mmCIF file of C-alpha atoms in Angstrom:
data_model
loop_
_atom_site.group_PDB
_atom_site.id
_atom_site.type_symbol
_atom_site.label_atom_id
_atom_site.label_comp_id
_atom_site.label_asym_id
_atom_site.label_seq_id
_atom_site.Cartn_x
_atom_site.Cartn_y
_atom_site.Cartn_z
ATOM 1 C CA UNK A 1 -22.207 -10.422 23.284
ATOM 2 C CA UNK A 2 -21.884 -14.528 22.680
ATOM 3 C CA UNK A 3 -20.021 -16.551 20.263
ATOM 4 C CA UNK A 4 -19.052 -14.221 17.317
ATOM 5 C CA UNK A 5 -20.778 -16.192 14.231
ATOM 6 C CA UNK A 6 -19.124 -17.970 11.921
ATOM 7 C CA UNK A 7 -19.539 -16.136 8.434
ATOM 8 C CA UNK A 8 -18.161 -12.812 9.822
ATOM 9 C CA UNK A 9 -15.148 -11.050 9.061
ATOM 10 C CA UNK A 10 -12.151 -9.848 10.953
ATOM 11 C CA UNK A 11 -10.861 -6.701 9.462
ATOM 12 C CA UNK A 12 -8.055 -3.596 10.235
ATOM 13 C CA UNK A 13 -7.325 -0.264 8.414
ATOM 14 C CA UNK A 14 -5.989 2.668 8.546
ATOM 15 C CA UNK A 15 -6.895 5.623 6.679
ATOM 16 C CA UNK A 16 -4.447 8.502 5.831
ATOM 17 C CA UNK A 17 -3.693 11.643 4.319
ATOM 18 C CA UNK A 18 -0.194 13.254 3.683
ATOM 19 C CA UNK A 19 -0.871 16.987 3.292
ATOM 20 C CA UNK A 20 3.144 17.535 1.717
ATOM 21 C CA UNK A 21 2.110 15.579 -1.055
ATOM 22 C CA UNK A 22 -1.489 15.231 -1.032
ATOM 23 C CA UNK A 23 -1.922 11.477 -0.908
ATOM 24 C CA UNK A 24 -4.827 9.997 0.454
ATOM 25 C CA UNK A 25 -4.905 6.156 0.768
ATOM 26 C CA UNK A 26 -6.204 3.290 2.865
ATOM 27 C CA UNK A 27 -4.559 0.081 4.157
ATOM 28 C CA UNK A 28 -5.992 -2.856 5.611
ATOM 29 C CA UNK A 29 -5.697 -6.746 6.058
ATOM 30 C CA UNK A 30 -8.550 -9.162 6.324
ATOM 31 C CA UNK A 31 -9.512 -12.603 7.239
ATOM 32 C CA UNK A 32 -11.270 -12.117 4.091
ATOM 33 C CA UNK A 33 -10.125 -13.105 0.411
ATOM 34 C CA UNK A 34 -9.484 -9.811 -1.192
ATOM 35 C CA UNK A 35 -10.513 -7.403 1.003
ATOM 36 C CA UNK A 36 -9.327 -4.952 -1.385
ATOM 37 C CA UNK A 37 -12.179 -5.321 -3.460
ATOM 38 C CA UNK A 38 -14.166 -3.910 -0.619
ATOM 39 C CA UNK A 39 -12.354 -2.166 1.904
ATOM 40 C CA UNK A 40 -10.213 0.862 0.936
ATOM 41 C CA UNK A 41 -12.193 3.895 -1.355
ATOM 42 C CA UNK A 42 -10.172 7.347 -2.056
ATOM 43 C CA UNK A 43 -10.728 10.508 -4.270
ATOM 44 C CA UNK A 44 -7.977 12.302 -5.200
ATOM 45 C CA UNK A 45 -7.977 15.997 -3.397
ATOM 46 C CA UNK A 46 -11.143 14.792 -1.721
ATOM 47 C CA UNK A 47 -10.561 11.805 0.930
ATOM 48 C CA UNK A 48 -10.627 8.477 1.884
ATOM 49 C CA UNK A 49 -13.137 6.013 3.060
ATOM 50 C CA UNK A 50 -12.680 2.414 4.865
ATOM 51 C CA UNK A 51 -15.186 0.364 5.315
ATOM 52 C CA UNK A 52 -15.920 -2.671 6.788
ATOM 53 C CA UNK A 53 -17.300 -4.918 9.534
ATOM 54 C CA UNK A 54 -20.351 -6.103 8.259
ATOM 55 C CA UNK A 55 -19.108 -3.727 5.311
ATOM 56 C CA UNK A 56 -21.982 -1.664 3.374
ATOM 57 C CA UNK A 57 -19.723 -1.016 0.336
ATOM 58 C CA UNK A 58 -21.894 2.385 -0.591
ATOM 59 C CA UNK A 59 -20.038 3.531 2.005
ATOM 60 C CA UNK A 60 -17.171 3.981 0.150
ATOM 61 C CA UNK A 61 -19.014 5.872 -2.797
ATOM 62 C CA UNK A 62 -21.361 7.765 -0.686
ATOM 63 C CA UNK A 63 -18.921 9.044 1.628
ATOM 64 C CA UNK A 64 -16.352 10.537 -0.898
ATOM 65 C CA UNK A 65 -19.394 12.468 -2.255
ATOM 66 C CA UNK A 66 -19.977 14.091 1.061
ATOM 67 C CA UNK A 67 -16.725 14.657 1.661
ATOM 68 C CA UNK A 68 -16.709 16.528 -2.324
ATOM 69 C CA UNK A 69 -19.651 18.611 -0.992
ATOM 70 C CA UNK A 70 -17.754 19.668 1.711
ATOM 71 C CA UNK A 71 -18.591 17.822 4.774
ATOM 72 C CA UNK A 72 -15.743 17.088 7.405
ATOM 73 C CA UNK A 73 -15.068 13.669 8.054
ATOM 74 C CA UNK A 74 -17.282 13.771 11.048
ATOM 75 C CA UNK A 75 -20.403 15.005 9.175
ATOM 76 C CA UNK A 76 -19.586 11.976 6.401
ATOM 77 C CA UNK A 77 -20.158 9.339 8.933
ATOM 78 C CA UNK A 78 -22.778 10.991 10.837
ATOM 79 C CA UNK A 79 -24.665 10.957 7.642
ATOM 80 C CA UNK A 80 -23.565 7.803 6.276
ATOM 81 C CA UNK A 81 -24.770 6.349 10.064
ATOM 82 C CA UNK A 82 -28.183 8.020 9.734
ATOM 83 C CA UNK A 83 -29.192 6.570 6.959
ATOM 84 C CA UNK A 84 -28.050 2.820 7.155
ATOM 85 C CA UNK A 85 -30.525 1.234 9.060
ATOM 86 C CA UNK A 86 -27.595 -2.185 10.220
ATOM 87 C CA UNK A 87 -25.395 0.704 11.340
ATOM 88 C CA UNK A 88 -24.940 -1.176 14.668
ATOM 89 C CA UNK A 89 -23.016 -3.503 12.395
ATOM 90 C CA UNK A 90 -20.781 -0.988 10.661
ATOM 91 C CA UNK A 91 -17.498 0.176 11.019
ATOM 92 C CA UNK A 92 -16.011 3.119 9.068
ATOM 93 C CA UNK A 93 -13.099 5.452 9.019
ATOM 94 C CA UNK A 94 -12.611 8.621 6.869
ATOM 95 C CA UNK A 95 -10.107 10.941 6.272
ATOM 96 C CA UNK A 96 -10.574 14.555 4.399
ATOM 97 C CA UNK A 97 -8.099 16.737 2.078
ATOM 98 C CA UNK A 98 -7.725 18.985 5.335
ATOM 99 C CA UNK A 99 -6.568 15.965 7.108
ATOM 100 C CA UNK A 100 -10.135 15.565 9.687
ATOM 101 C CA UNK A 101 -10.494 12.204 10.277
ATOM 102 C CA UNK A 102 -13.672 10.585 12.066
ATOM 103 C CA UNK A 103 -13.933 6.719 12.739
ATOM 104 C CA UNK A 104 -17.129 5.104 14.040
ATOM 105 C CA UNK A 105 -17.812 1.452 15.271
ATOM 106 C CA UNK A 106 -21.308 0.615 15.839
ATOM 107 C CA UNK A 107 -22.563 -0.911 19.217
ATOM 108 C CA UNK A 108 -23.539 -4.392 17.160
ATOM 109 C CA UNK A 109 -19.961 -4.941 16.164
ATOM 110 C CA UNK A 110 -18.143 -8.235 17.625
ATOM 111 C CA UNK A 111 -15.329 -7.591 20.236
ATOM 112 C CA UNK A 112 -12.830 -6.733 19.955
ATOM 113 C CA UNK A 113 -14.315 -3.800 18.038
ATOM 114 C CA UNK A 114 -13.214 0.071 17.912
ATOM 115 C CA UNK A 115 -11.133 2.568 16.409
ATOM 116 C CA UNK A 116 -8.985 5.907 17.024
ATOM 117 C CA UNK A 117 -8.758 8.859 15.158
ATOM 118 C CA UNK A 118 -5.949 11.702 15.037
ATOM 119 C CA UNK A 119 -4.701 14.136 12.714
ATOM 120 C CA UNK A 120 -4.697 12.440 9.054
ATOM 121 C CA UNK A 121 -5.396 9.362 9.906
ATOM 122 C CA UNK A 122 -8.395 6.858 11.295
ATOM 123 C CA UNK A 123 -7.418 3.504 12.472
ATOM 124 C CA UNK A 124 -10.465 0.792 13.245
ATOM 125 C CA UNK A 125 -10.245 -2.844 13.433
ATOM 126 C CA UNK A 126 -13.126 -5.531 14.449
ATOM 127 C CA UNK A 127 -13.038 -9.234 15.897
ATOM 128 C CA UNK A 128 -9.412 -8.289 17.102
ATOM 129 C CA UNK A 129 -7.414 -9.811 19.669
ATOM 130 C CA UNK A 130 -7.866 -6.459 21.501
ATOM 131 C CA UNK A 131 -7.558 -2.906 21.667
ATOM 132 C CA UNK A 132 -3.720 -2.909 21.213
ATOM 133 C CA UNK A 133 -4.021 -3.720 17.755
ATOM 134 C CA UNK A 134 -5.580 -0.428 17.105
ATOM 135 C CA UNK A 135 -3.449 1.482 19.150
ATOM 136 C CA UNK A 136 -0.540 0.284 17.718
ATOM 137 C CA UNK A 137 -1.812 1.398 14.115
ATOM 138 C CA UNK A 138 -2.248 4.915 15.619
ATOM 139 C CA UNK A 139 1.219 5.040 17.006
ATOM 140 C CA UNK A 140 2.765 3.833 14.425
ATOM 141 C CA UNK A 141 1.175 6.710 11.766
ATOM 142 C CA UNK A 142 1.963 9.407 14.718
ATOM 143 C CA UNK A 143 5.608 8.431 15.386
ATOM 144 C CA UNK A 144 6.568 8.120 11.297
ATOM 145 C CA UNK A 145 5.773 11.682 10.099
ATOM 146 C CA UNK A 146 7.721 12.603 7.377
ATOM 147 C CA UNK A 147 8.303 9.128 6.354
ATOM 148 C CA UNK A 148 6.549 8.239 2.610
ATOM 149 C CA UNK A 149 2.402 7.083 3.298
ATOM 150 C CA UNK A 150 2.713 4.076 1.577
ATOM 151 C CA UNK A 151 5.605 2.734 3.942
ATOM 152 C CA UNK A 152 3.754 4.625 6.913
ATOM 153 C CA UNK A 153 0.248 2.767 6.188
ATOM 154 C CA UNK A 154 2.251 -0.708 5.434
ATOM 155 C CA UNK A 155 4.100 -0.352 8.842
ATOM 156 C CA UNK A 156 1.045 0.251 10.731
ATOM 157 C CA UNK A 157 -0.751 -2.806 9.278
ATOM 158 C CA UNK A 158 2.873 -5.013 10.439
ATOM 159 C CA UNK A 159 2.527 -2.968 14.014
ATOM 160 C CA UNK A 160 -1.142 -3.944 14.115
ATOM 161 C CA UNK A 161 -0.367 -7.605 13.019
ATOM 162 C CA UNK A 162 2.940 -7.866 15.846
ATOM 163 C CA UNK A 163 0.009 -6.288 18.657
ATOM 164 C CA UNK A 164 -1.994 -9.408 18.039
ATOM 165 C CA UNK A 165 -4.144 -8.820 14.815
ATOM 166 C CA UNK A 166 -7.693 -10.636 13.720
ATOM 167 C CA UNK A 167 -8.708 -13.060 16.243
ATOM 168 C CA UNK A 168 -9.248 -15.461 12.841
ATOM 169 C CA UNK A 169 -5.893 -14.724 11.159
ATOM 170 C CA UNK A 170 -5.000 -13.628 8.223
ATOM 171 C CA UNK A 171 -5.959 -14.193 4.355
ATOM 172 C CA UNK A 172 -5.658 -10.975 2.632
ATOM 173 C CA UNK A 173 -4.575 -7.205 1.937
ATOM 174 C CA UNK A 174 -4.054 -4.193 0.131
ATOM 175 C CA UNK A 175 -3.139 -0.831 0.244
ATOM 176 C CA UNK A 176 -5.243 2.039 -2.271
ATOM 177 C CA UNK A 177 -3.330 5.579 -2.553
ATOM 178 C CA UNK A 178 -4.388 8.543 -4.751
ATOM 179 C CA UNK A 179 -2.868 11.769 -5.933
ATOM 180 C CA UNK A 180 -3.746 13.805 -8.704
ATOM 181 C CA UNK A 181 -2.071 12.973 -11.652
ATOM 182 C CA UNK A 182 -0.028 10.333 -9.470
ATOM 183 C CA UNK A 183 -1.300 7.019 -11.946
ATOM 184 C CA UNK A 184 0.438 5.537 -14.563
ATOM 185 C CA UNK A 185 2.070 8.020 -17.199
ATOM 186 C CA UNK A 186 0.397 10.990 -15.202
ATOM 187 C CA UNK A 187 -3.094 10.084 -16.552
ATOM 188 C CA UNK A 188 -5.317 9.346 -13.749
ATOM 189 C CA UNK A 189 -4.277 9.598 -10.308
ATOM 190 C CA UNK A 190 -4.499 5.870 -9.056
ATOM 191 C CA UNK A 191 -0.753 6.355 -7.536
ATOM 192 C CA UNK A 192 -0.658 2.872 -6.030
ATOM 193 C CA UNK A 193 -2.844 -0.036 -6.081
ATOM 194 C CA UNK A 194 -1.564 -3.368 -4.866
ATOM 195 C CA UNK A 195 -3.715 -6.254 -3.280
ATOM 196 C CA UNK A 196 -2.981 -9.436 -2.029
ATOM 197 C CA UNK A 197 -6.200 -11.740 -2.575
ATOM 198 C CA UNK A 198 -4.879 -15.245 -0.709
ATOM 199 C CA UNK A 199 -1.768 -15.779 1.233
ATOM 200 C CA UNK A 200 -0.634 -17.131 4.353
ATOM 201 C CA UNK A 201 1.673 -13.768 5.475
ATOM 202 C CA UNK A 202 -0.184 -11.013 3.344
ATOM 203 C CA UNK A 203 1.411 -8.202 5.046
ATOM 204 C CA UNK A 204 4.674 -9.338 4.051
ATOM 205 C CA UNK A 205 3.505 -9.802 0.460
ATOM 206 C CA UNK A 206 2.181 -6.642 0.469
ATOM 207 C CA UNK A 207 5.594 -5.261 1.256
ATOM 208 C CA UNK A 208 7.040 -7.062 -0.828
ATOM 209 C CA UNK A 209 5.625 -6.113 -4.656
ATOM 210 C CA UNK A 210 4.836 -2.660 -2.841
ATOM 211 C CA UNK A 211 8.656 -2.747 -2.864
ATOM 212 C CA UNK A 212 8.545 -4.060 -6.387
ATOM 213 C CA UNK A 213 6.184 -1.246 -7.352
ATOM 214 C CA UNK A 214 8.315 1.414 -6.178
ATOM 215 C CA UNK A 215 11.497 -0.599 -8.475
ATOM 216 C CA UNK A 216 9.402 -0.746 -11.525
ATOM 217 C CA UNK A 217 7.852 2.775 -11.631
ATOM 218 C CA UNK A 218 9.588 4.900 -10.190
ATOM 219 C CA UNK A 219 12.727 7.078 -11.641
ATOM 220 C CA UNK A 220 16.387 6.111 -9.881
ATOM 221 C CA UNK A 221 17.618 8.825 -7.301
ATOM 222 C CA UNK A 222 20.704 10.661 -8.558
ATOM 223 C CA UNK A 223 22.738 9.581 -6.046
ATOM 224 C CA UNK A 224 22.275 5.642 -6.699
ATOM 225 C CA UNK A 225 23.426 6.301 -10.346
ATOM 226 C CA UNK A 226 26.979 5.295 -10.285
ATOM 227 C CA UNK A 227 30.061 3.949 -13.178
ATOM 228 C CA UNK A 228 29.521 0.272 -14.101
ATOM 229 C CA UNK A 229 33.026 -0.964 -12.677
ATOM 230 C CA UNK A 230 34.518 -4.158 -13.690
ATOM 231 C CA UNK A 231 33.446 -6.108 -10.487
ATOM 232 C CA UNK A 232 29.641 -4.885 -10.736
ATOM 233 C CA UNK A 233 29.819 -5.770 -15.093
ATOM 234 C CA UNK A 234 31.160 -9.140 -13.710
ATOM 235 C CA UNK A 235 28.345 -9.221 -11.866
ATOM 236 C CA UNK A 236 25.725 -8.822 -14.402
ATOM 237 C CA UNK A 237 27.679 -10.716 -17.078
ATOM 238 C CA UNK A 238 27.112 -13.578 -15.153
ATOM 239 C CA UNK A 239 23.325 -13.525 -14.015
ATOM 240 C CA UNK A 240 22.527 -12.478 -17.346
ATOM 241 C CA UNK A 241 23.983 -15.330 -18.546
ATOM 242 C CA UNK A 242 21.835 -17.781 -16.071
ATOM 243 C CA UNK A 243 19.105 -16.121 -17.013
ATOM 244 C CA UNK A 244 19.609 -16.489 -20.695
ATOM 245 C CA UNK A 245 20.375 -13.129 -22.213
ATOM 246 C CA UNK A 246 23.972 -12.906 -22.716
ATOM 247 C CA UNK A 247 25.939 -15.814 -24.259
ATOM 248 C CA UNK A 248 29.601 -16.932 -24.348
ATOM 249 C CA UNK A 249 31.531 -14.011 -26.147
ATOM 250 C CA UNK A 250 27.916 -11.981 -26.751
ATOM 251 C CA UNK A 251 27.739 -8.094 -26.208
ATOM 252 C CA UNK A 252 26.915 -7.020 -23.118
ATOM 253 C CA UNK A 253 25.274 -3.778 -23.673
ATOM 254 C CA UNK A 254 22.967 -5.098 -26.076
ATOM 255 C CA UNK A 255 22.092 -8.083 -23.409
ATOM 256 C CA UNK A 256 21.315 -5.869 -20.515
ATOM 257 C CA UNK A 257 19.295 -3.255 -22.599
ATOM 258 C CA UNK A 258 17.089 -6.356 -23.670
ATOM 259 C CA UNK A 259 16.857 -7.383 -19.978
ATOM 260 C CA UNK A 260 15.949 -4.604 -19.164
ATOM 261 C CA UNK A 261 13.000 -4.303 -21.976
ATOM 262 C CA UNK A 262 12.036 -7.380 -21.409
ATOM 263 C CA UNK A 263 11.332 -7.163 -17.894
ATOM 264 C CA UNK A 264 9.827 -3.372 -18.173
ATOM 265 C CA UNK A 265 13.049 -1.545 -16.355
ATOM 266 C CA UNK A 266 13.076 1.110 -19.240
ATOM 267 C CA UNK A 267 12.374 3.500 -16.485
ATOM 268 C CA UNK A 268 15.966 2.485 -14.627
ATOM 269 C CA UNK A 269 17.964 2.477 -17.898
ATOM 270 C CA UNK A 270 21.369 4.284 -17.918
ATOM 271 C CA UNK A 271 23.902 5.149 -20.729
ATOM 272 C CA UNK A 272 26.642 2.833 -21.366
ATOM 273 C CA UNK A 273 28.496 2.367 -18.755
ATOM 274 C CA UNK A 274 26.315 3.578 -15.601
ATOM 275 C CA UNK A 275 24.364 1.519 -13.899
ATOM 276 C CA UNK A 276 21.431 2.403 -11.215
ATOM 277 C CA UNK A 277 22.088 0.747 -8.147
ATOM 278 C CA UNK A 278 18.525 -0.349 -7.124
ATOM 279 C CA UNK A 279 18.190 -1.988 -10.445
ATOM 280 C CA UNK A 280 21.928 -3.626 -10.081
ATOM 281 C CA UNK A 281 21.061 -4.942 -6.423
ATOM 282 C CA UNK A 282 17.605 -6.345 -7.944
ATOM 283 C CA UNK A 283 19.328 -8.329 -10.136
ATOM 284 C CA UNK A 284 22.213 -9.562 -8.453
ATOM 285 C CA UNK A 285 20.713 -9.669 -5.346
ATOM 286 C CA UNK A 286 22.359 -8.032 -2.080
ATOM 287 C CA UNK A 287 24.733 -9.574 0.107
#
């Protein structure tokens, strides 16, 4: 095919649906700054739509609509394909709230170009090292069922990175997930929505405030709830005193419950004297 031209972008995804909870969400990293801006589009209880190569963005829109009217994946792309007259340069996968899953890769797209497509998920890639890349994205989704979709679709991207990735690098990521009702307070259902624009190891940034998300919003499990014991008050006494909310002689209680304000924890707060263990590791950090 020649020398792949300058101003083109390397991209991988992976598309997937979790039919115990009914998340749908995209992941994907990008020689590109902020490919989540155009990559990754998802409907709650409808699909989800990645697209890229020489991306057409209306792909995104376009195909969640014919996925609403009740078009399998399949019949989304085939129609999307039709009517696009660079589809030789597109690459798209989709994903439906039956968990069908179609990926396409047009004959114009710069090697190493393709994708595979199983049950709930579609995994595509262009300008790759090779196919392995790919392969290992579909592997990875296949062998962690049960597992949550945001670590599933974050593992693949690492799995796709470790099989040799964009032939360019790397520059940015993101990872899109919807349920309904899943958003912030219950009222939309953006569930997660986290996108690193520039950085020189995005798929370990991505983990990283993805990890951060999951701290901040959601609820502690029962069984990390446990008595704040001398050694672990100790603890916190003294990093809330380096970070300047508890002086010499002060009251704890009312220095950790402003931490915790402060820094938007409300969601982790315990009654005197408990302490959630995520939250208590955060802070102290974890030997």
């Amino acid at each position: 095919m020649g020398k792949t031209p300058k101003n083109l972008v390397a991209t991988f995804s992976i598309v997937g649906f979790d039919p115990n909870t009914g998340e749908l969400g995209v992941a994907t990293q990008s020689k590109l700054l902020g490919v989540g801006a155009v990559v990754p589009w998802a409907e709650a209880n409808v699909g989800a739509v990645a697209t890229q190569s020489l991306a057409n963005t209306a792909f995104g829109p376009d195909g969640l609509a014919l996925l609403k009217e009740g078009k399998t994946a399949q019949e989304a792309i085939d129609a999307l394909v039709e009517n696009d007259p660079d589809a030789s340069m597109r690459q798209v996968g989709v994903v439906d709230f039956n968990g069908n899953s179609a990926t396409f890769t047009g004959d114009g797209c710069y090697d190493w170009a393709g994708g595979r497509a199983g049950k709930n998920y579609a995994a595509q890639g262009n300008i790759l090292v090779g196919e392995d890349t790919v392969t290992a994205m579909a592997e990875t989704f296949e062998q962690s069922e049960g597992k949550p979709l945001p670590e599933r679709l974050i593992a693949c991207l690492h799995a796709a990175q470790k099989a040799g990735g964009d032939k360019r690098g790397m520059q940015s990521a993101a990872i899109y997930i919807v349920k309904e009702k899943g958003g912030y307070g219950g009222y939309n259902d953006r569930y997660l929505d986290l996108r690193v624009d520039e950085h020189e190891t995005p798929i370990d940034e991505l983990e990283r405030i993805y990890r951060l998300h999951q701290l901040y919003f959601n609820r502690p499990k029962e069984e990390n709830i446990v008595e704040l014991d001398d050694e672990k008050k100790f603890a916190l006494s003294k990093k809330l005193a380096e970070l300047g909310f508890l002086d010499e002689g002060g009251d704890f209680d009312e220095a950790f419950r402003n931490y915790i304000h402060t820094e938007n924890f409300e969601e982790r707060e315990q009654e005197s004297g408990k302490i959630d263990l995520e939250l208590y590791y955060y802070i102290v950090g974890k030997n």
